[in-house]
């Protein structure tokens, strides 16, 4: 077991989820999953009950924000307020979003600055190509790379996440968050931290679009196990299997 870091009394993880996505998806599972999360990470459920050990993680406070409107300007204005709230220190952020119908759950390694050519729920384009030309070096993402990666150890997080999840589920690392609002909120967080020269302790979690109760319950459990994997990895802990 790794050494216990007692310098941190509590960890804070902020989770966001999106609101309705146009008329065909009035229920967005990303927000339903986010809203269902408890205020604190529950005690660990090890695979072998006979080897149950006290939790070696400090208490993990789960903050929820949303539902976030599927709108570029809303997201652009929101993200800095999530990270820069003087009243609370955020250790990690997980943005959750809806993907396609396939039963695949993905954590995203990177976000993209460019290529947002689809309208949001209000029929608006991002318009950053024109904005960049007009604003020059005052453009919000001037001198920000076209791709940014999370600073979290996504390989180790994925390994722990898979170990704690049912074997029949497809849990993947993805390199393309889709260049829509999911990618946009992820890159917005990555870029905000990059500009402030802060560690990019953020990840994006894509869930299938099904809003039935079984799917939402599964998504909730996977989100909790992802939070645990992120916190364990960040503190350098060994899981108590």
PDB file of C-alpha atoms in Angstrom:
ATOM      1  CA  UNK A   1       0.000   0.000   0.000  1.00  0.00           C
ATOM      2  CA  UNK A   2       1.285   3.475  -0.798  1.00  0.00           C
ATOM      3  CA  UNK A   3       2.244   5.925   1.918  1.00  0.00           C
ATOM      4  CA  UNK A   4      -0.655   7.807   3.452  1.00  0.00           C
ATOM      5  CA  UNK A   5      -0.710  11.528   2.757  1.00  0.00           C
ATOM      6  CA  UNK A   6      -2.346  13.036   5.841  1.00  0.00           C
ATOM      7  CA  UNK A   7      -1.700  16.639   4.813  1.00  0.00           C
ATOM      8  CA  UNK A   8      -5.039  16.838   3.021  1.00  0.00           C
ATOM      9  CA  UNK A   9      -8.119  16.661   5.231  1.00  0.00           C
ATOM     10  CA  UNK A  10     -10.609  16.616   2.388  1.00  0.00           C
ATOM     11  CA  UNK A  11     -10.612  16.441  -1.406  1.00  0.00           C
ATOM     12  CA  UNK A  12     -13.119  18.342  -3.517  1.00  0.00           C
ATOM     13  CA  UNK A  13     -14.260  17.029  -6.889  1.00  0.00           C
ATOM     14  CA  UNK A  14     -16.551  19.159  -9.036  1.00  0.00           C
ATOM     15  CA  UNK A  15     -18.756  17.327 -11.542  1.00  0.00           C
ATOM     16  CA  UNK A  16     -20.746  19.018 -14.301  1.00  0.00           C
ATOM     17  CA  UNK A  17     -23.452  17.689 -16.610  1.00  0.00           C
ATOM     18  CA  UNK A  18     -25.309  19.128 -19.587  1.00  0.00           C
ATOM     19  CA  UNK A  19     -28.975  19.972 -19.948  1.00  0.00           C
ATOM     20  CA  UNK A  20     -31.349  18.913 -22.747  1.00  0.00           C
ATOM     21  CA  UNK A  21     -29.863  18.478 -26.215  1.00  0.00           C
ATOM     22  CA  UNK A  22     -32.452  19.739 -28.695  1.00  0.00           C
ATOM     23  CA  UNK A  23     -35.931  18.265 -28.950  1.00  0.00           C
ATOM     24  CA  UNK A  24     -34.887  14.681 -29.578  1.00  0.00           C
ATOM     25  CA  UNK A  25     -33.019  14.400 -26.263  1.00  0.00           C
ATOM     26  CA  UNK A  26     -35.093  16.191 -23.610  1.00  0.00           C
ATOM     27  CA  UNK A  27     -33.366  14.159 -20.898  1.00  0.00           C
ATOM     28  CA  UNK A  28     -29.589  14.383 -20.920  1.00  0.00           C
ATOM     29  CA  UNK A  29     -28.106  11.412 -19.034  1.00  0.00           C
ATOM     30  CA  UNK A  30     -24.983  13.415 -18.220  1.00  0.00           C
ATOM     31  CA  UNK A  31     -26.947  15.696 -15.897  1.00  0.00           C
ATOM     32  CA  UNK A  32     -29.153  12.910 -14.537  1.00  0.00           C
ATOM     33  CA  UNK A  33     -26.017  11.006 -13.550  1.00  0.00           C
ATOM     34  CA  UNK A  34     -24.357  14.105 -12.113  1.00  0.00           C
ATOM     35  CA  UNK A  35     -27.427  15.116 -10.101  1.00  0.00           C
ATOM     36  CA  UNK A  36     -27.731  11.611  -8.628  1.00  0.00           C
ATOM     37  CA  UNK A  37     -24.247  11.609  -7.123  1.00  0.00           C
ATOM     38  CA  UNK A  38     -24.018  11.778  -3.331  1.00  0.00           C
ATOM     39  CA  UNK A  39     -22.396  14.713  -1.570  1.00  0.00           C
ATOM     40  CA  UNK A  40     -19.486  12.513  -0.467  1.00  0.00           C
ATOM     41  CA  UNK A  41     -17.797   9.530  -2.067  1.00  0.00           C
ATOM     42  CA  UNK A  42     -19.185   6.408  -0.369  1.00  0.00           C
ATOM     43  CA  UNK A  43     -16.921   3.917   1.425  1.00  0.00           C
ATOM     44  CA  UNK A  44     -14.970   1.626  -0.839  1.00  0.00           C
ATOM     45  CA  UNK A  45     -16.506  -1.703  -1.797  1.00  0.00           C
ATOM     46  CA  UNK A  46     -13.552  -4.041  -2.209  1.00  0.00           C
ATOM     47  CA  UNK A  47     -13.909  -7.187  -4.301  1.00  0.00           C
ATOM     48  CA  UNK A  48     -13.083  -9.487  -1.395  1.00  0.00           C
ATOM     49  CA  UNK A  49     -15.191  -8.583   1.696  1.00  0.00           C
ATOM     50  CA  UNK A  50     -12.897 -10.661   3.892  1.00  0.00           C
ATOM     51  CA  UNK A  51     -10.125  -8.191   3.124  1.00  0.00           C
ATOM     52  CA  UNK A  52     -12.174  -5.080   3.842  1.00  0.00           C
ATOM     53  CA  UNK A  53      -9.903  -2.307   5.049  1.00  0.00           C
ATOM     54  CA  UNK A  54     -10.603   1.229   6.278  1.00  0.00           C
ATOM     55  CA  UNK A  55     -10.600   3.810   3.510  1.00  0.00           C
ATOM     56  CA  UNK A  56      -7.171   5.322   2.975  1.00  0.00           C
ATOM     57  CA  UNK A  57      -8.597   8.253   1.028  1.00  0.00           C
ATOM     58  CA  UNK A  58      -9.554  11.406   2.906  1.00  0.00           C
ATOM     59  CA  UNK A  59     -13.217  12.359   2.628  1.00  0.00           C
ATOM     60  CA  UNK A  60     -14.050  13.263  -0.965  1.00  0.00           C
ATOM     61  CA  UNK A  61     -16.624  16.034  -1.306  1.00  0.00           C
ATOM     62  CA  UNK A  62     -18.558  15.869  -4.584  1.00  0.00           C
ATOM     63  CA  UNK A  63     -19.866  19.200  -5.832  1.00  0.00           C
ATOM     64  CA  UNK A  64     -22.374  19.197  -8.683  1.00  0.00           C
ATOM     65  CA  UNK A  65     -23.033  21.960 -11.185  1.00  0.00           C
ATOM     66  CA  UNK A  66     -25.693  22.025 -13.834  1.00  0.00           C
ATOM     67  CA  UNK A  67     -27.517  21.369 -15.892  1.00  0.00           C
ATOM     68  CA  UNK A  68     -25.179  23.327 -18.167  1.00  0.00           C
ATOM     69  CA  UNK A  69     -26.950  24.733 -21.204  1.00  0.00           C
ATOM     70  CA  UNK A  70     -25.625  23.274 -24.465  1.00  0.00           C
ATOM     71  CA  UNK A  71     -24.554  26.744 -25.599  1.00  0.00           C
ATOM     72  CA  UNK A  72     -21.061  27.948 -26.485  1.00  0.00           C
ATOM     73  CA  UNK A  73     -21.238  31.342 -24.807  1.00  0.00           C
ATOM     74  CA  UNK A  74     -22.801  29.887 -21.674  1.00  0.00           C
ATOM     75  CA  UNK A  75     -19.943  27.420 -21.366  1.00  0.00           C
ATOM     76  CA  UNK A  76     -17.278  30.016 -22.124  1.00  0.00           C
ATOM     77  CA  UNK A  77     -18.588  32.265 -19.385  1.00  0.00           C
ATOM     78  CA  UNK A  78     -19.130  29.465 -16.900  1.00  0.00           C
ATOM     79  CA  UNK A  79     -15.808  27.637 -16.861  1.00  0.00           C
ATOM     80  CA  UNK A  80     -13.654  30.346 -15.217  1.00  0.00           C
ATOM     81  CA  UNK A  81     -16.191  30.689 -12.409  1.00  0.00           C
ATOM     82  CA  UNK A  82     -15.924  26.966 -11.662  1.00  0.00           C
ATOM     83  CA  UNK A  83     -12.177  27.110 -11.181  1.00  0.00           C
ATOM     84  CA  UNK A  84     -11.766  30.569  -9.646  1.00  0.00           C
ATOM     85  CA  UNK A  85     -14.415  30.573  -6.918  1.00  0.00           C
ATOM     86  CA  UNK A  86     -12.565  31.966  -3.876  1.00  0.00           C
ATOM     87  CA  UNK A  87     -14.952  30.185  -1.527  1.00  0.00           C
ATOM     88  CA  UNK A  88     -13.907  26.653  -2.497  1.00  0.00           C
ATOM     89  CA  UNK A  89     -10.689  25.022  -3.654  1.00  0.00           C
ATOM     90  CA  UNK A  90     -11.373  22.502  -6.393  1.00  0.00           C
ATOM     91  CA  UNK A  91      -8.953  19.575  -6.563  1.00  0.00           C
ATOM     92  CA  UNK A  92     -10.387  17.869  -9.658  1.00  0.00           C
ATOM     93  CA  UNK A  93     -13.111  18.514 -12.205  1.00  0.00           C
ATOM     94  CA  UNK A  94     -15.024  15.884 -14.176  1.00  0.00           C
ATOM     95  CA  UNK A  95     -17.145  17.165 -17.036  1.00  0.00           C
ATOM     96  CA  UNK A  96     -19.754  14.593 -18.080  1.00  0.00           C
ATOM     97  CA  UNK A  97     -21.423  14.616 -21.490  1.00  0.00           C
ATOM     98  CA  UNK A  98     -23.625  12.507 -23.713  1.00  0.00           C
ATOM     99  CA  UNK A  99     -22.188  10.472 -26.583  1.00  0.00           C
ATOM    100  CA  UNK A 100     -23.926   8.108 -29.009  1.00  0.00           C
ATOM    101  CA  UNK A 101     -26.149   5.067 -28.537  1.00  0.00           C
ATOM    102  CA  UNK A 102     -23.352   2.513 -28.295  1.00  0.00           C
ATOM    103  CA  UNK A 103     -22.842   1.081 -24.767  1.00  0.00           C
ATOM    104  CA  UNK A 104     -19.363   2.587 -24.479  1.00  0.00           C
ATOM    105  CA  UNK A 105     -18.031   4.755 -21.664  1.00  0.00           C
ATOM    106  CA  UNK A 106     -15.026   6.917 -22.485  1.00  0.00           C
ATOM    107  CA  UNK A 107     -12.633   9.202 -20.673  1.00  0.00           C
ATOM    108  CA  UNK A 108     -11.061  11.807 -22.913  1.00  0.00           C
ATOM    109  CA  UNK A 109      -7.339  12.492 -22.982  1.00  0.00           C
ATOM    110  CA  UNK A 110      -7.363  15.764 -24.949  1.00  0.00           C
ATOM    111  CA  UNK A 111      -9.470  18.755 -25.898  1.00  0.00           C
ATOM    112  CA  UNK A 112      -9.409  20.753 -29.115  1.00  0.00           C
ATOM    113  CA  UNK A 113      -9.322  24.500 -29.707  1.00  0.00           C
ATOM    114  CA  UNK A 114     -10.557  24.573 -33.306  1.00  0.00           C
ATOM    115  CA  UNK A 115     -13.088  22.937 -35.610  1.00  0.00           C
ATOM    116  CA  UNK A 116     -16.378  23.784 -33.912  1.00  0.00           C
ATOM    117  CA  UNK A 117     -18.638  24.028 -36.954  1.00  0.00           C
ATOM    118  CA  UNK A 118     -21.957  22.810 -35.458  1.00  0.00           C
ATOM    119  CA  UNK A 119     -24.610  25.085 -33.984  1.00  0.00           C
ATOM    120  CA  UNK A 120     -25.537  24.854 -30.312  1.00  0.00           C
ATOM    121  CA  UNK A 121     -29.072  24.373 -28.975  1.00  0.00           C
ATOM    122  CA  UNK A 122     -29.818  28.019 -29.638  1.00  0.00           C
ATOM    123  CA  UNK A 123     -28.743  27.773 -33.277  1.00  0.00           C
ATOM    124  CA  UNK A 124     -25.525  29.700 -32.671  1.00  0.00           C
ATOM    125  CA  UNK A 125     -22.090  28.890 -34.061  1.00  0.00           C
ATOM    126  CA  UNK A 126     -19.040  29.431 -31.894  1.00  0.00           C
ATOM    127  CA  UNK A 127     -17.603  31.840 -34.453  1.00  0.00           C
ATOM    128  CA  UNK A 128     -14.061  31.753 -33.112  1.00  0.00           C
ATOM    129  CA  UNK A 129     -12.414  31.920 -36.537  1.00  0.00           C
ATOM    130  CA  UNK A 130     -13.932  35.338 -37.140  1.00  0.00           C
ATOM    131  CA  UNK A 131     -13.401  36.394 -33.527  1.00  0.00           C
ATOM    132  CA  UNK A 132      -9.744  35.415 -33.724  1.00  0.00           C
ATOM    133  CA  UNK A 133      -9.228  37.551 -36.842  1.00  0.00           C
ATOM    134  CA  UNK A 134     -10.957  40.548 -35.296  1.00  0.00           C
ATOM    135  CA  UNK A 135      -9.383  40.365 -31.839  1.00  0.00           C
ATOM    136  CA  UNK A 136      -5.863  39.240 -32.738  1.00  0.00           C
ATOM    137  CA  UNK A 137      -3.686  38.772 -29.670  1.00  0.00           C
ATOM    138  CA  UNK A 138      -6.628  39.715 -27.448  1.00  0.00           C
ATOM    139  CA  UNK A 139      -8.564  36.626 -28.501  1.00  0.00           C
ATOM    140  CA  UNK A 140      -9.322  34.486 -25.467  1.00  0.00           C
ATOM    141  CA  UNK A 141      -7.226  31.531 -26.677  1.00  0.00           C
ATOM    142  CA  UNK A 142      -4.402  33.443 -28.309  1.00  0.00           C
ATOM    143  CA  UNK A 143      -1.114  31.554 -27.787  1.00  0.00           C
ATOM    144  CA  UNK A 144      -2.992  28.513 -26.468  1.00  0.00           C
ATOM    145  CA  UNK A 145      -2.052  25.291 -28.337  1.00  0.00           C
ATOM    146  CA  UNK A 146      -4.603  23.756 -30.682  1.00  0.00           C
ATOM    147  CA  UNK A 147      -4.725  20.664 -28.453  1.00  0.00           C
ATOM    148  CA  UNK A 148      -4.331  20.366 -24.710  1.00  0.00           C
ATOM    149  CA  UNK A 149      -4.037  17.175 -22.676  1.00  0.00           C
ATOM    150  CA  UNK A 150      -5.123  16.555 -19.135  1.00  0.00           C
ATOM    151  CA  UNK A 151      -2.297  16.492 -16.596  1.00  0.00           C
ATOM    152  CA  UNK A 152      -3.977  13.592 -14.822  1.00  0.00           C
ATOM    153  CA  UNK A 153      -2.376  10.172 -15.265  1.00  0.00           C
ATOM    154  CA  UNK A 154      -5.152   8.919 -17.511  1.00  0.00           C
ATOM    155  CA  UNK A 155      -3.536   5.522 -18.122  1.00  0.00           C
ATOM    156  CA  UNK A 156      -3.353   4.752 -14.412  1.00  0.00           C
ATOM    157  CA  UNK A 157      -6.814   6.195 -13.812  1.00  0.00           C
ATOM    158  CA  UNK A 158      -8.221   3.989 -16.566  1.00  0.00           C
ATOM    159  CA  UNK A 159      -6.483   0.922 -15.121  1.00  0.00           C
ATOM    160  CA  UNK A 160      -7.937   1.493 -11.658  1.00  0.00           C
ATOM    161  CA  UNK A 161     -11.351   2.362 -13.121  1.00  0.00           C
ATOM    162  CA  UNK A 162     -11.498  -0.860 -15.119  1.00  0.00           C
ATOM    163  CA  UNK A 163     -10.385  -2.936 -12.138  1.00  0.00           C
ATOM    164  CA  UNK A 164     -13.241  -1.562 -10.049  1.00  0.00           C
ATOM    165  CA  UNK A 165     -15.951  -1.914 -12.708  1.00  0.00           C
ATOM    166  CA  UNK A 166     -17.946  -4.864 -14.095  1.00  0.00           C
ATOM    167  CA  UNK A 167     -15.936  -6.876 -16.600  1.00  0.00           C
ATOM    168  CA  UNK A 168     -18.656  -6.800 -19.259  1.00  0.00           C
ATOM    169  CA  UNK A 169     -18.530  -3.012 -19.741  1.00  0.00           C
ATOM    170  CA  UNK A 170     -16.586  -1.215 -22.466  1.00  0.00           C
ATOM    171  CA  UNK A 171     -14.485   1.441 -20.749  1.00  0.00           C
ATOM    172  CA  UNK A 172     -12.099   3.223 -23.087  1.00  0.00           C
ATOM    173  CA  UNK A 173      -9.634   6.080 -23.325  1.00  0.00           C
ATOM    174  CA  UNK A 174     -10.576   8.354 -26.227  1.00  0.00           C
ATOM    175  CA  UNK A 175      -8.490  10.860 -28.173  1.00  0.00           C
ATOM    176  CA  UNK A 176     -11.374  12.785 -29.768  1.00  0.00           C
ATOM    177  CA  UNK A 177     -14.086  14.406 -27.663  1.00  0.00           C
ATOM    178  CA  UNK A 178     -16.101  15.326 -30.756  1.00  0.00           C
ATOM    179  CA  UNK A 179     -15.597  19.058 -31.401  1.00  0.00           C
ATOM    180  CA  UNK A 180     -18.967  20.012 -30.024  1.00  0.00           C
ATOM    181  CA  UNK A 181     -20.024  21.224 -26.586  1.00  0.00           C
ATOM    182  CA  UNK A 182     -18.420  18.249 -24.830  1.00  0.00           C
ATOM    183  CA  UNK A 183     -15.044  18.964 -26.397  1.00  0.00           C
ATOM    184  CA  UNK A 184     -15.610  22.694 -25.941  1.00  0.00           C
ATOM    185  CA  UNK A 185     -16.215  22.617 -22.188  1.00  0.00           C
ATOM    186  CA  UNK A 186     -13.237  20.283 -21.778  1.00  0.00           C
ATOM    187  CA  UNK A 187     -10.907  22.499 -23.775  1.00  0.00           C
ATOM    188  CA  UNK A 188     -12.271  25.569 -22.003  1.00  0.00           C
ATOM    189  CA  UNK A 189     -11.194  24.075 -18.668  1.00  0.00           C
ATOM    190  CA  UNK A 190      -7.845  22.911 -20.015  1.00  0.00           C
ATOM    191  CA  UNK A 191      -7.157  26.295 -21.607  1.00  0.00           C
ATOM    192  CA  UNK A 192      -8.181  28.263 -18.523  1.00  0.00           C
ATOM    193  CA  UNK A 193      -5.735  26.284 -16.412  1.00  0.00           C
ATOM    194  CA  UNK A 194      -3.036  26.444 -19.094  1.00  0.00           C
ATOM    195  CA  UNK A 195      -3.252  30.250 -19.210  1.00  0.00           C
ATOM    196  CA  UNK A 196      -3.004  30.411 -15.421  1.00  0.00           C
ATOM    197  CA  UNK A 197      -0.091  27.933 -15.402  1.00  0.00           C
ATOM    198  CA  UNK A 198      -2.033  25.646 -13.091  1.00  0.00           C
ATOM    199  CA  UNK A 199      -2.077  21.829 -13.191  1.00  0.00           C
ATOM    200  CA  UNK A 200      -4.759  20.636 -15.600  1.00  0.00           C
ATOM    201  CA  UNK A 201      -6.548  18.344 -13.145  1.00  0.00           C
ATOM    202  CA  UNK A 202      -9.644  17.858 -15.270  1.00  0.00           C
ATOM    203  CA  UNK A 203     -11.074  15.022 -17.317  1.00  0.00           C
ATOM    204  CA  UNK A 204     -14.080  14.474 -19.558  1.00  0.00           C
ATOM    205  CA  UNK A 205     -16.359  11.459 -19.179  1.00  0.00           C
ATOM    206  CA  UNK A 206     -18.589  10.461 -22.114  1.00  0.00           C
ATOM    207  CA  UNK A 207     -21.674   8.354 -21.349  1.00  0.00           C
ATOM    208  CA  UNK A 208     -24.182   6.713 -23.737  1.00  0.00           C
ATOM    209  CA  UNK A 209     -27.353   8.620 -24.567  1.00  0.00           C
ATOM    210  CA  UNK A 210     -29.820   6.159 -23.022  1.00  0.00           C
ATOM    211  CA  UNK A 211     -31.848   7.822 -20.201  1.00  0.00           C
ATOM    212  CA  UNK A 212     -33.477   4.658 -18.779  1.00  0.00           C
ATOM    213  CA  UNK A 213     -33.043   3.974 -15.088  1.00  0.00           C
ATOM    214  CA  UNK A 214     -30.737   0.976 -15.536  1.00  0.00           C
ATOM    215  CA  UNK A 215     -28.371   2.997 -17.726  1.00  0.00           C
ATOM    216  CA  UNK A 216     -28.431   5.964 -15.349  1.00  0.00           C
ATOM    217  CA  UNK A 217     -27.695   3.727 -12.346  1.00  0.00           C
ATOM    218  CA  UNK A 218     -24.797   2.153 -14.210  1.00  0.00           C
ATOM    219  CA  UNK A 219     -23.504   5.586 -15.180  1.00  0.00           C
ATOM    220  CA  UNK A 220     -23.717   6.775 -11.576  1.00  0.00           C
ATOM    221  CA  UNK A 221     -21.691   3.809 -10.314  1.00  0.00           C
ATOM    222  CA  UNK A 222     -19.083   4.299 -13.043  1.00  0.00           C
ATOM    223  CA  UNK A 223     -18.848   8.006 -12.216  1.00  0.00           C
ATOM    224  CA  UNK A 224     -18.248   7.184  -8.544  1.00  0.00           C
ATOM    225  CA  UNK A 225     -15.577   4.636  -9.422  1.00  0.00           C
ATOM    226  CA  UNK A 226     -13.973   7.180 -11.749  1.00  0.00           C
ATOM    227  CA  UNK A 227     -13.873   9.740  -8.942  1.00  0.00           C
ATOM    228  CA  UNK A 228     -12.253   7.136  -6.687  1.00  0.00           C
ATOM    229  CA  UNK A 229      -9.708   6.195  -9.362  1.00  0.00           C
ATOM    230  CA  UNK A 230      -8.809   9.859  -9.933  1.00  0.00           C
ATOM    231  CA  UNK A 231      -8.351  10.570  -6.226  1.00  0.00           C
ATOM    232  CA  UNK A 232      -6.367   7.382  -5.591  1.00  0.00           C
ATOM    233  CA  UNK A 233      -4.110   8.068  -8.555  1.00  0.00           C
ATOM    234  CA  UNK A 234      -3.630  11.696  -7.586  1.00  0.00           C
ATOM    235  CA  UNK A 235      -2.587  10.717  -4.061  1.00  0.00           C
ATOM    236  CA  UNK A 236      -0.481   7.796  -5.230  1.00  0.00           C
ATOM    237  CA  UNK A 237      -2.511   5.198  -3.377  1.00  0.00           C
ATOM    238  CA  UNK A 238      -2.798   1.489  -3.944  1.00  0.00           C
ATOM    239  CA  UNK A 239      -6.356   0.145  -4.129  1.00  0.00           C
ATOM    240  CA  UNK A 240      -7.334  -2.259  -1.349  1.00  0.00           C
ATOM    241  CA  UNK A 241      -8.461  -5.258  -3.396  1.00  0.00           C
TER     242      UNK A 241
END
